[in-house]
């Protein structure tokens, strides 16, 4: 048993070396893509989820769902809030009429994203913003980054108290103030919001854009602990989402078996606690279109 973990790490490093000629590549090709995404090889999140998993052909469930939705919906507007290295938005290609707008608050990763988009086939259609997304534009606010694991970067002070955390002062902006009106007018919108507890604040500044879109389908991280620390009541936030969207979560690893979410108790708890965590799938109501999910998706209605 004690040897299992070192052996797994050695085997993983051998696979990475065979793929890239080094165990710390600065750019990788996401599985299913033939263009580069630039990364920080010293970021443990990049090591785990992009370098090692990528070398084995693995992508996250959220990325699988995103790719399936993008291929089926053929969006004209793509919005990714909390890009990280761009695994979702940059992990597939889009039609020539699609406008892609990405938001990443971490300045170090934003620099890498600026380089990554040059490799993407739709590079001329991409706009990036290095701002802290919230409900209202104006002023600046601290943003907290763990240099060891980029995935926990957040605007929520209470989630980062360790002495090694880097603090960046960033301009604050709503999504509506960064997304051109003409881009959202009658758009088929695919969006993702994953910003560690600040999702409710981002949604508060996304109303005009959503109202203008003809179709809007999205992924949003829902973590009851992160939301609570940020000052948001998780049950109230879920109710607010349900006023605009039909809400689901994926119950299988491929992200194809969807379960309807009607109440907080329908959101899965990955641990034996009251904490609820998943990526919710949102479908805007009041649209005349049907068949917004790929045919391979199935839906189980909540009882």
PDB file of C-alpha atoms in Angstrom:
ATOM      1  CA  UNK A   1       0.000   0.000   0.000  1.00  0.00           C
ATOM      2  CA  UNK A   2       2.688   2.634   0.876  1.00  0.00           C
ATOM      3  CA  UNK A   3       4.316   2.091  -2.547  1.00  0.00           C
ATOM      4  CA  UNK A   4       1.108   2.549  -4.543  1.00  0.00           C
ATOM      5  CA  UNK A   5       1.104   6.348  -4.643  1.00  0.00           C
ATOM      6  CA  UNK A   6       4.801   6.796  -5.645  1.00  0.00           C
ATOM      7  CA  UNK A   7       4.368   4.114  -8.320  1.00  0.00           C
ATOM      8  CA  UNK A   8       1.292   5.831  -9.730  1.00  0.00           C
ATOM      9  CA  UNK A   9       3.168   9.144  -9.821  1.00  0.00           C
ATOM     10  CA  UNK A  10       6.148   7.524 -11.572  1.00  0.00           C
ATOM     11  CA  UNK A  11       3.892   5.879 -14.139  1.00  0.00           C
ATOM     12  CA  UNK A  12       2.083   9.176 -14.710  1.00  0.00           C
ATOM     13  CA  UNK A  13       5.389  11.014 -15.176  1.00  0.00           C
ATOM     14  CA  UNK A  14       6.521   8.416 -17.723  1.00  0.00           C
ATOM     15  CA  UNK A  15       3.304   8.913 -19.722  1.00  0.00           C
ATOM     16  CA  UNK A  16       3.779  12.701 -19.623  1.00  0.00           C
ATOM     17  CA  UNK A  17       7.444  12.405 -20.643  1.00  0.00           C
ATOM     18  CA  UNK A  18       6.575  10.172 -23.577  1.00  0.00           C
ATOM     19  CA  UNK A  19       3.935  12.686 -24.695  1.00  0.00           C
ATOM     20  CA  UNK A  20       5.848  15.945 -24.242  1.00  0.00           C
ATOM     21  CA  UNK A  21       9.527  15.067 -23.769  1.00  0.00           C
ATOM     22  CA  UNK A  22       9.423  16.664 -20.296  1.00  0.00           C
ATOM     23  CA  UNK A  23       7.413  16.291 -17.102  1.00  0.00           C
ATOM     24  CA  UNK A  24       6.763  20.048 -16.981  1.00  0.00           C
ATOM     25  CA  UNK A  25       5.570  21.232 -20.400  1.00  0.00           C
ATOM     26  CA  UNK A  26       4.706  24.920 -20.753  1.00  0.00           C
ATOM     27  CA  UNK A  27       2.097  24.216 -23.440  1.00  0.00           C
ATOM     28  CA  UNK A  28      -0.150  21.213 -24.035  1.00  0.00           C
ATOM     29  CA  UNK A  29      -2.779  20.025 -26.443  1.00  0.00           C
ATOM     30  CA  UNK A  30      -6.073  19.299 -24.757  1.00  0.00           C
ATOM     31  CA  UNK A  31      -7.459  15.852 -25.642  1.00  0.00           C
ATOM     32  CA  UNK A  32      -9.415  16.170 -28.874  1.00  0.00           C
ATOM     33  CA  UNK A  33      -7.649  19.406 -29.897  1.00  0.00           C
ATOM     34  CA  UNK A  34      -4.729  19.918 -32.273  1.00  0.00           C
ATOM     35  CA  UNK A  35      -3.778  23.425 -31.078  1.00  0.00           C
ATOM     36  CA  UNK A  36      -1.795  24.515 -28.035  1.00  0.00           C
ATOM     37  CA  UNK A  37      -2.933  25.845 -24.666  1.00  0.00           C
ATOM     38  CA  UNK A  38      -0.179  27.527 -22.655  1.00  0.00           C
ATOM     39  CA  UNK A  39       0.089  26.732 -18.942  1.00  0.00           C
ATOM     40  CA  UNK A  40       2.165  27.260 -15.813  1.00  0.00           C
ATOM     41  CA  UNK A  41       3.810  23.856 -15.238  1.00  0.00           C
ATOM     42  CA  UNK A  42       4.437  24.697 -11.566  1.00  0.00           C
ATOM     43  CA  UNK A  43       0.716  25.135 -10.872  1.00  0.00           C
ATOM     44  CA  UNK A  44      -0.445  21.904  -9.228  1.00  0.00           C
ATOM     45  CA  UNK A  45      -3.866  22.258 -10.822  1.00  0.00           C
ATOM     46  CA  UNK A  46      -2.257  22.429 -14.263  1.00  0.00           C
ATOM     47  CA  UNK A  47      -0.062  19.446 -13.394  1.00  0.00           C
ATOM     48  CA  UNK A  48      -3.024  17.328 -12.314  1.00  0.00           C
ATOM     49  CA  UNK A  49      -5.880  18.323 -14.613  1.00  0.00           C
ATOM     50  CA  UNK A  50      -4.097  19.381 -17.787  1.00  0.00           C
ATOM     51  CA  UNK A  51      -0.664  17.749 -17.948  1.00  0.00           C
ATOM     52  CA  UNK A  52      -1.263  14.344 -16.322  1.00  0.00           C
ATOM     53  CA  UNK A  53      -4.939  13.861 -17.106  1.00  0.00           C
ATOM     54  CA  UNK A  54      -4.451  15.317 -20.578  1.00  0.00           C
ATOM     55  CA  UNK A  55      -1.581  12.952 -21.371  1.00  0.00           C
ATOM     56  CA  UNK A  56      -3.945  10.066 -20.565  1.00  0.00           C
ATOM     57  CA  UNK A  57      -6.705  11.490 -22.766  1.00  0.00           C
ATOM     58  CA  UNK A  58      -8.910  12.558 -19.850  1.00  0.00           C
ATOM     59  CA  UNK A  59     -10.995  15.731 -19.699  1.00  0.00           C
ATOM     60  CA  UNK A  60     -13.286  16.939 -16.925  1.00  0.00           C
ATOM     61  CA  UNK A  61     -17.015  16.257 -16.904  1.00  0.00           C
ATOM     62  CA  UNK A  62     -17.680  19.987 -17.273  1.00  0.00           C
ATOM     63  CA  UNK A  63     -15.529  20.072 -20.408  1.00  0.00           C
ATOM     64  CA  UNK A  64     -17.385  17.081 -21.865  1.00  0.00           C
ATOM     65  CA  UNK A  65     -20.725  18.797 -21.264  1.00  0.00           C
ATOM     66  CA  UNK A  66     -19.438  22.069 -22.730  1.00  0.00           C
ATOM     67  CA  UNK A  67     -18.175  20.408 -25.890  1.00  0.00           C
ATOM     68  CA  UNK A  68     -21.432  18.517 -26.405  1.00  0.00           C
ATOM     69  CA  UNK A  69     -23.504  21.667 -25.918  1.00  0.00           C
ATOM     70  CA  UNK A  70     -21.272  23.728 -28.208  1.00  0.00           C
ATOM     71  CA  UNK A  71     -21.489  21.155 -31.002  1.00  0.00           C
ATOM     72  CA  UNK A  72     -25.273  20.867 -30.670  1.00  0.00           C
ATOM     73  CA  UNK A  73     -26.283  24.493 -30.080  1.00  0.00           C
ATOM     74  CA  UNK A  74     -23.903  26.102 -32.574  1.00  0.00           C
ATOM     75  CA  UNK A  75     -23.815  29.254 -30.401  1.00  0.00           C
ATOM     76  CA  UNK A  76     -23.383  32.757 -31.772  1.00  0.00           C
ATOM     77  CA  UNK A  77     -22.205  34.053 -28.381  1.00  0.00           C
ATOM     78  CA  UNK A  78     -19.896  32.206 -25.980  1.00  0.00           C
ATOM     79  CA  UNK A  79     -19.130  33.597 -22.512  1.00  0.00           C
ATOM     80  CA  UNK A  80     -16.676  31.958 -20.106  1.00  0.00           C
ATOM     81  CA  UNK A  81     -16.336  33.571 -16.669  1.00  0.00           C
ATOM     82  CA  UNK A  82     -13.466  32.056 -14.721  1.00  0.00           C
ATOM     83  CA  UNK A  83     -11.564  30.744 -17.723  1.00  0.00           C
ATOM     84  CA  UNK A  84      -8.582  29.401 -15.811  1.00  0.00           C
ATOM     85  CA  UNK A  85      -6.446  28.016 -18.670  1.00  0.00           C
ATOM     86  CA  UNK A  86      -9.412  27.972 -21.044  1.00  0.00           C
ATOM     87  CA  UNK A  87     -10.187  24.259 -20.886  1.00  0.00           C
ATOM     88  CA  UNK A  88     -13.839  24.852 -21.734  1.00  0.00           C
ATOM     89  CA  UNK A  89     -13.949  27.828 -24.092  1.00  0.00           C
ATOM     90  CA  UNK A  90     -10.670  26.998 -25.828  1.00  0.00           C
ATOM     91  CA  UNK A  91     -11.340  23.248 -25.717  1.00  0.00           C
ATOM     92  CA  UNK A  92     -13.424  23.206 -28.878  1.00  0.00           C
ATOM     93  CA  UNK A  93     -14.054  25.246 -32.030  1.00  0.00           C
ATOM     94  CA  UNK A  94     -16.991  27.391 -33.111  1.00  0.00           C
ATOM     95  CA  UNK A  95     -18.699  28.680 -36.223  1.00  0.00           C
ATOM     96  CA  UNK A  96     -17.481  31.768 -38.116  1.00  0.00           C
ATOM     97  CA  UNK A  97     -20.346  33.892 -36.751  1.00  0.00           C
ATOM     98  CA  UNK A  98     -19.672  33.094 -33.086  1.00  0.00           C
ATOM     99  CA  UNK A  99     -18.339  35.779 -30.758  1.00  0.00           C
ATOM    100  CA  UNK A 100     -16.293  34.457 -27.815  1.00  0.00           C
ATOM    101  CA  UNK A 101     -15.782  36.545 -24.667  1.00  0.00           C
ATOM    102  CA  UNK A 102     -13.686  35.283 -21.766  1.00  0.00           C
ATOM    103  CA  UNK A 103     -13.087  36.602 -18.250  1.00  0.00           C
ATOM    104  CA  UNK A 104     -10.143  35.648 -16.028  1.00  0.00           C
ATOM    105  CA  UNK A 105      -9.178  37.602 -12.909  1.00  0.00           C
ATOM    106  CA  UNK A 106      -5.854  35.860 -12.162  1.00  0.00           C
ATOM    107  CA  UNK A 107      -3.241  38.139 -13.823  1.00  0.00           C
ATOM    108  CA  UNK A 108      -0.651  35.371 -14.202  1.00  0.00           C
ATOM    109  CA  UNK A 109      -3.038  33.050 -15.993  1.00  0.00           C
ATOM    110  CA  UNK A 110      -4.484  35.913 -18.040  1.00  0.00           C
ATOM    111  CA  UNK A 111      -1.051  36.462 -19.614  1.00  0.00           C
ATOM    112  CA  UNK A 112      -0.954  32.794 -20.635  1.00  0.00           C
ATOM    113  CA  UNK A 113      -4.489  33.018 -22.040  1.00  0.00           C
ATOM    114  CA  UNK A 114      -3.479  35.945 -24.235  1.00  0.00           C
ATOM    115  CA  UNK A 115      -0.838  33.690 -25.759  1.00  0.00           C
ATOM    116  CA  UNK A 116      -3.128  30.651 -25.964  1.00  0.00           C
ATOM    117  CA  UNK A 117      -5.794  32.376 -28.046  1.00  0.00           C
ATOM    118  CA  UNK A 118      -3.227  32.982 -30.798  1.00  0.00           C
ATOM    119  CA  UNK A 119      -3.163  29.212 -31.347  1.00  0.00           C
ATOM    120  CA  UNK A 120      -6.956  28.802 -31.474  1.00  0.00           C
ATOM    121  CA  UNK A 121      -8.661  28.485 -34.885  1.00  0.00           C
ATOM    122  CA  UNK A 122     -11.230  31.137 -33.842  1.00  0.00           C
ATOM    123  CA  UNK A 123      -8.590  33.524 -32.460  1.00  0.00           C
ATOM    124  CA  UNK A 124      -9.909  36.568 -34.341  1.00  0.00           C
ATOM    125  CA  UNK A 125     -13.337  36.093 -32.710  1.00  0.00           C
ATOM    126  CA  UNK A 126     -12.067  36.035 -29.106  1.00  0.00           C
ATOM    127  CA  UNK A 127     -12.025  38.914 -26.609  1.00  0.00           C
ATOM    128  CA  UNK A 128     -10.497  38.552 -23.136  1.00  0.00           C
ATOM    129  CA  UNK A 129     -11.070  40.670 -20.017  1.00  0.00           C
ATOM    130  CA  UNK A 130      -8.824  40.724 -16.924  1.00  0.00           C
ATOM    131  CA  UNK A 131     -11.385  42.048 -14.428  1.00  0.00           C
ATOM    132  CA  UNK A 132     -13.141  40.940 -11.285  1.00  0.00           C
ATOM    133  CA  UNK A 133     -16.692  40.106 -12.359  1.00  0.00           C
ATOM    134  CA  UNK A 134     -19.446  41.262 -10.016  1.00  0.00           C
ATOM    135  CA  UNK A 135     -22.963  42.658 -10.065  1.00  0.00           C
ATOM    136  CA  UNK A 136     -22.095  46.330 -10.581  1.00  0.00           C
ATOM    137  CA  UNK A 137     -19.174  47.992 -12.360  1.00  0.00           C
ATOM    138  CA  UNK A 138     -16.885  50.461 -10.664  1.00  0.00           C
ATOM    139  CA  UNK A 139     -13.901  50.744  -8.365  1.00  0.00           C
ATOM    140  CA  UNK A 140     -11.441  48.005  -7.530  1.00  0.00           C
ATOM    141  CA  UNK A 141     -11.358  45.032  -5.204  1.00  0.00           C
ATOM    142  CA  UNK A 142      -8.752  42.557  -3.914  1.00  0.00           C
ATOM    143  CA  UNK A 143      -8.511  39.164  -5.606  1.00  0.00           C
ATOM    144  CA  UNK A 144      -6.801  36.287  -3.811  1.00  0.00           C
ATOM    145  CA  UNK A 145      -4.590  33.766  -5.604  1.00  0.00           C
ATOM    146  CA  UNK A 146      -2.947  30.643  -4.210  1.00  0.00           C
ATOM    147  CA  UNK A 147       0.179  30.352  -6.407  1.00  0.00           C
ATOM    148  CA  UNK A 148       0.294  26.615  -5.716  1.00  0.00           C
ATOM    149  CA  UNK A 149      -3.232  25.793  -7.006  1.00  0.00           C
ATOM    150  CA  UNK A 150      -4.847  28.244  -9.417  1.00  0.00           C
ATOM    151  CA  UNK A 151      -8.311  26.716  -9.211  1.00  0.00           C
ATOM    152  CA  UNK A 152      -9.052  28.240  -5.806  1.00  0.00           C
ATOM    153  CA  UNK A 153      -8.407  31.874  -6.799  1.00  0.00           C
ATOM    154  CA  UNK A 154     -11.317  33.950  -5.540  1.00  0.00           C
ATOM    155  CA  UNK A 155     -12.663  37.371  -4.637  1.00  0.00           C
ATOM    156  CA  UNK A 156     -13.975  35.929  -1.358  1.00  0.00           C
ATOM    157  CA  UNK A 157     -11.520  36.896   1.361  1.00  0.00           C
ATOM    158  CA  UNK A 158     -12.801  34.297   3.807  1.00  0.00           C
ATOM    159  CA  UNK A 159     -11.773  31.434   1.515  1.00  0.00           C
ATOM    160  CA  UNK A 160      -8.076  32.406   1.562  1.00  0.00           C
ATOM    161  CA  UNK A 161      -6.300  33.179   4.825  1.00  0.00           C
ATOM    162  CA  UNK A 162      -2.922  31.467   4.384  1.00  0.00           C
ATOM    163  CA  UNK A 163       0.218  33.672   4.378  1.00  0.00           C
ATOM    164  CA  UNK A 164       1.341  32.517   0.923  1.00  0.00           C
ATOM    165  CA  UNK A 165      -1.710  33.910  -0.867  1.00  0.00           C
ATOM    166  CA  UNK A 166      -1.067  36.659  -3.421  1.00  0.00           C
ATOM    167  CA  UNK A 167      -3.417  39.646  -3.427  1.00  0.00           C
ATOM    168  CA  UNK A 168      -4.146  41.553  -6.647  1.00  0.00           C
ATOM    169  CA  UNK A 169      -6.201  44.735  -6.819  1.00  0.00           C
ATOM    170  CA  UNK A 170      -8.491  44.438  -9.843  1.00  0.00           C
ATOM    171  CA  UNK A 171     -11.045  46.600 -11.589  1.00  0.00           C
ATOM    172  CA  UNK A 172     -14.617  45.458 -10.932  1.00  0.00           C
ATOM    173  CA  UNK A 173     -17.076  45.036 -13.796  1.00  0.00           C
ATOM    174  CA  UNK A 174     -20.451  43.505 -14.488  1.00  0.00           C
ATOM    175  CA  UNK A 175     -20.842  41.162 -17.434  1.00  0.00           C
ATOM    176  CA  UNK A 176     -23.470  43.415 -18.991  1.00  0.00           C
ATOM    177  CA  UNK A 177     -20.980  46.291 -19.144  1.00  0.00           C
ATOM    178  CA  UNK A 178     -18.396  44.153 -20.971  1.00  0.00           C
ATOM    179  CA  UNK A 179     -20.625  42.261 -23.407  1.00  0.00           C
ATOM    180  CA  UNK A 180     -21.652  44.413 -26.383  1.00  0.00           C
ATOM    181  CA  UNK A 181     -25.394  44.830 -26.849  1.00  0.00           C
ATOM    182  CA  UNK A 182     -25.175  43.812 -30.497  1.00  0.00           C
ATOM    183  CA  UNK A 183     -23.438  40.548 -29.514  1.00  0.00           C
ATOM    184  CA  UNK A 184     -26.301  39.438 -27.274  1.00  0.00           C
ATOM    185  CA  UNK A 185     -29.240  40.611 -29.392  1.00  0.00           C
ATOM    186  CA  UNK A 186     -31.164  37.444 -30.409  1.00  0.00           C
ATOM    187  CA  UNK A 187     -28.029  35.388 -29.720  1.00  0.00           C
ATOM    188  CA  UNK A 188     -27.742  31.674 -29.145  1.00  0.00           C
ATOM    189  CA  UNK A 189     -25.642  31.929 -25.994  1.00  0.00           C
ATOM    190  CA  UNK A 190     -23.524  29.268 -24.323  1.00  0.00           C
ATOM    191  CA  UNK A 191     -21.976  30.393 -21.032  1.00  0.00           C
ATOM    192  CA  UNK A 192     -20.004  29.146 -18.041  1.00  0.00           C
ATOM    193  CA  UNK A 193     -19.512  30.828 -14.662  1.00  0.00           C
ATOM    194  CA  UNK A 194     -17.053  29.304 -12.186  1.00  0.00           C
ATOM    195  CA  UNK A 195     -15.630  31.922  -9.821  1.00  0.00           C
ATOM    196  CA  UNK A 196     -15.459  30.294  -6.384  1.00  0.00           C
ATOM    197  CA  UNK A 197     -18.456  31.695  -4.526  1.00  0.00           C
ATOM    198  CA  UNK A 198     -18.983  34.852  -6.586  1.00  0.00           C
ATOM    199  CA  UNK A 199     -21.418  33.238  -9.020  1.00  0.00           C
ATOM    200  CA  UNK A 200     -24.489  34.976  -7.584  1.00  0.00           C
ATOM    201  CA  UNK A 201     -22.845  38.382  -7.911  1.00  0.00           C
ATOM    202  CA  UNK A 202     -21.869  37.656 -11.519  1.00  0.00           C
ATOM    203  CA  UNK A 203     -25.436  36.620 -12.338  1.00  0.00           C
ATOM    204  CA  UNK A 204     -26.765  39.878 -10.860  1.00  0.00           C
ATOM    205  CA  UNK A 205     -24.822  41.772 -13.520  1.00  0.00           C
ATOM    206  CA  UNK A 206     -25.797  39.443 -16.368  1.00  0.00           C
ATOM    207  CA  UNK A 207     -29.505  40.283 -16.600  1.00  0.00           C
ATOM    208  CA  UNK A 208     -29.530  42.555 -19.651  1.00  0.00           C
ATOM    209  CA  UNK A 209     -27.458  40.130 -21.699  1.00  0.00           C
ATOM    210  CA  UNK A 210     -29.607  37.128 -20.784  1.00  0.00           C
ATOM    211  CA  UNK A 211     -32.809  39.025 -21.547  1.00  0.00           C
ATOM    212  CA  UNK A 212     -31.523  39.873 -25.026  1.00  0.00           C
ATOM    213  CA  UNK A 213     -30.458  36.321 -25.905  1.00  0.00           C
ATOM    214  CA  UNK A 214     -32.883  34.183 -27.872  1.00  0.00           C
ATOM    215  CA  UNK A 215     -31.394  31.030 -26.353  1.00  0.00           C
ATOM    216  CA  UNK A 216     -29.154  30.755 -23.291  1.00  0.00           C
ATOM    217  CA  UNK A 217     -27.697  27.522 -21.943  1.00  0.00           C
ATOM    218  CA  UNK A 218     -24.982  27.494 -19.325  1.00  0.00           C
ATOM    219  CA  UNK A 219     -22.885  25.782 -16.707  1.00  0.00           C
ATOM    220  CA  UNK A 220     -22.464  27.370 -13.296  1.00  0.00           C
ATOM    221  CA  UNK A 221     -20.550  26.106 -10.289  1.00  0.00           C
ATOM    222  CA  UNK A 222     -22.774  25.776  -7.235  1.00  0.00           C
ATOM    223  CA  UNK A 223     -20.934  25.291  -3.937  1.00  0.00           C
ATOM    224  CA  UNK A 224     -23.052  26.001  -0.876  1.00  0.00           C
ATOM    225  CA  UNK A 225     -19.993  26.560   1.341  1.00  0.00           C
ATOM    226  CA  UNK A 226     -18.316  29.029  -1.027  1.00  0.00           C
ATOM    227  CA  UNK A 227     -21.598  30.878  -1.542  1.00  0.00           C
ATOM    228  CA  UNK A 228     -22.240  31.117   2.199  1.00  0.00           C
ATOM    229  CA  UNK A 229     -18.761  32.481   2.927  1.00  0.00           C
ATOM    230  CA  UNK A 230     -19.362  35.063   0.186  1.00  0.00           C
ATOM    231  CA  UNK A 231     -22.535  36.176   1.982  1.00  0.00           C
ATOM    232  CA  UNK A 232     -25.028  34.445  -0.322  1.00  0.00           C
ATOM    233  CA  UNK A 233     -27.790  32.157   0.910  1.00  0.00           C
ATOM    234  CA  UNK A 234     -27.463  29.038  -1.312  1.00  0.00           C
ATOM    235  CA  UNK A 235     -31.185  28.231  -1.183  1.00  0.00           C
ATOM    236  CA  UNK A 236     -32.140  31.790  -2.118  1.00  0.00           C
ATOM    237  CA  UNK A 237     -29.626  31.822  -4.978  1.00  0.00           C
ATOM    238  CA  UNK A 238     -30.999  28.541  -6.324  1.00  0.00           C
ATOM    239  CA  UNK A 239     -34.513  29.992  -6.203  1.00  0.00           C
ATOM    240  CA  UNK A 240     -33.321  33.059  -8.121  1.00  0.00           C
ATOM    241  CA  UNK A 241     -31.811  30.832 -10.805  1.00  0.00           C
ATOM    242  CA  UNK A 242     -35.071  28.898 -11.071  1.00  0.00           C
ATOM    243  CA  UNK A 243     -36.974  32.110 -11.810  1.00  0.00           C
ATOM    244  CA  UNK A 244     -35.069  32.355 -15.106  1.00  0.00           C
ATOM    245  CA  UNK A 245     -33.847  28.836 -15.898  1.00  0.00           C
ATOM    246  CA  UNK A 246     -34.721  25.189 -15.849  1.00  0.00           C
ATOM    247  CA  UNK A 247     -31.980  23.714 -13.663  1.00  0.00           C
ATOM    248  CA  UNK A 248     -30.251  20.319 -13.918  1.00  0.00           C
ATOM    249  CA  UNK A 249     -27.109  18.520 -12.830  1.00  0.00           C
ATOM    250  CA  UNK A 250     -25.306  15.590 -14.448  1.00  0.00           C
ATOM    251  CA  UNK A 251     -25.317  12.338 -12.496  1.00  0.00           C
ATOM    252  CA  UNK A 252     -22.852  10.341 -14.629  1.00  0.00           C
ATOM    253  CA  UNK A 253     -19.160  10.789 -15.451  1.00  0.00           C
ATOM    254  CA  UNK A 254     -19.862  11.511 -19.120  1.00  0.00           C
ATOM    255  CA  UNK A 255     -22.276  14.322 -18.283  1.00  0.00           C
ATOM    256  CA  UNK A 256     -25.113  12.854 -20.348  1.00  0.00           C
ATOM    257  CA  UNK A 257     -27.597  11.765 -17.674  1.00  0.00           C
ATOM    258  CA  UNK A 258     -29.261  14.878 -16.285  1.00  0.00           C
ATOM    259  CA  UNK A 259     -31.329  15.154 -13.140  1.00  0.00           C
ATOM    260  CA  UNK A 260     -33.754  18.030 -12.678  1.00  0.00           C
ATOM    261  CA  UNK A 261     -33.024  20.260  -9.664  1.00  0.00           C
ATOM    262  CA  UNK A 262     -36.039  21.743  -7.889  1.00  0.00           C
ATOM    263  CA  UNK A 263     -34.738  22.297  -4.364  1.00  0.00           C
ATOM    264  CA  UNK A 264     -31.428  22.567  -2.554  1.00  0.00           C
ATOM    265  CA  UNK A 265     -31.652  18.934  -1.450  1.00  0.00           C
ATOM    266  CA  UNK A 266     -31.520  17.888  -5.126  1.00  0.00           C
ATOM    267  CA  UNK A 267     -27.992  19.310  -5.418  1.00  0.00           C
ATOM    268  CA  UNK A 268     -25.538  16.489  -4.680  1.00  0.00           C
ATOM    269  CA  UNK A 269     -23.335  16.437  -1.604  1.00  0.00           C
ATOM    270  CA  UNK A 270     -19.925  14.884  -2.382  1.00  0.00           C
ATOM    271  CA  UNK A 271     -19.142  14.400   1.309  1.00  0.00           C
ATOM    272  CA  UNK A 272     -21.090  13.246   4.342  1.00  0.00           C
ATOM    273  CA  UNK A 273     -22.045  16.789   5.260  1.00  0.00           C
ATOM    274  CA  UNK A 274     -24.590  19.462   4.433  1.00  0.00           C
ATOM    275  CA  UNK A 275     -22.284  20.987   1.813  1.00  0.00           C
ATOM    276  CA  UNK A 276     -23.782  20.913  -1.686  1.00  0.00           C
ATOM    277  CA  UNK A 277     -21.476  21.045  -4.677  1.00  0.00           C
ATOM    278  CA  UNK A 278     -21.911  20.480  -8.414  1.00  0.00           C
ATOM    279  CA  UNK A 279     -21.922  22.188 -11.789  1.00  0.00           C
ATOM    280  CA  UNK A 280     -25.513  23.149 -12.516  1.00  0.00           C
ATOM    281  CA  UNK A 281     -26.766  23.148 -16.100  1.00  0.00           C
ATOM    282  CA  UNK A 282     -29.079  26.063 -16.839  1.00  0.00           C
ATOM    283  CA  UNK A 283     -31.537  26.443 -19.708  1.00  0.00           C
ATOM    284  CA  UNK A 284     -33.263  29.796 -20.116  1.00  0.00           C
ATOM    285  CA  UNK A 285     -37.031  29.594 -20.043  1.00  0.00           C
ATOM    286  CA  UNK A 286     -39.452  31.434 -22.337  1.00  0.00           C
ATOM    287  CA  UNK A 287     -37.763  30.377 -25.542  1.00  0.00           C
ATOM    288  CA  UNK A 288     -39.720  29.081 -28.506  1.00  0.00           C
ATOM    289  CA  UNK A 289     -36.959  26.623 -29.401  1.00  0.00           C
ATOM    290  CA  UNK A 290     -36.990  22.996 -28.330  1.00  0.00           C
ATOM    291  CA  UNK A 291     -34.336  20.302 -28.448  1.00  0.00           C
ATOM    292  CA  UNK A 292     -31.667  22.439 -26.783  1.00  0.00           C
ATOM    293  CA  UNK A 293     -29.902  19.375 -25.372  1.00  0.00           C
ATOM    294  CA  UNK A 294     -27.901  16.978 -27.561  1.00  0.00           C
ATOM    295  CA  UNK A 295     -29.832  13.791 -28.435  1.00  0.00           C
ATOM    296  CA  UNK A 296     -27.499  11.655 -26.317  1.00  0.00           C
ATOM    297  CA  UNK A 297     -28.578  13.516 -23.164  1.00  0.00           C
ATOM    298  CA  UNK A 298     -31.344  12.052 -20.998  1.00  0.00           C
ATOM    299  CA  UNK A 299     -33.365  13.901 -18.359  1.00  0.00           C
ATOM    300  CA  UNK A 300     -34.842  12.529 -15.138  1.00  0.00           C
ATOM    301  CA  UNK A 301     -37.495  14.761 -13.616  1.00  0.00           C
ATOM    302  CA  UNK A 302     -37.415  15.496  -9.902  1.00  0.00           C
ATOM    303  CA  UNK A 303     -40.169  13.889  -7.861  1.00  0.00           C
TER     304      UNK A 303
END
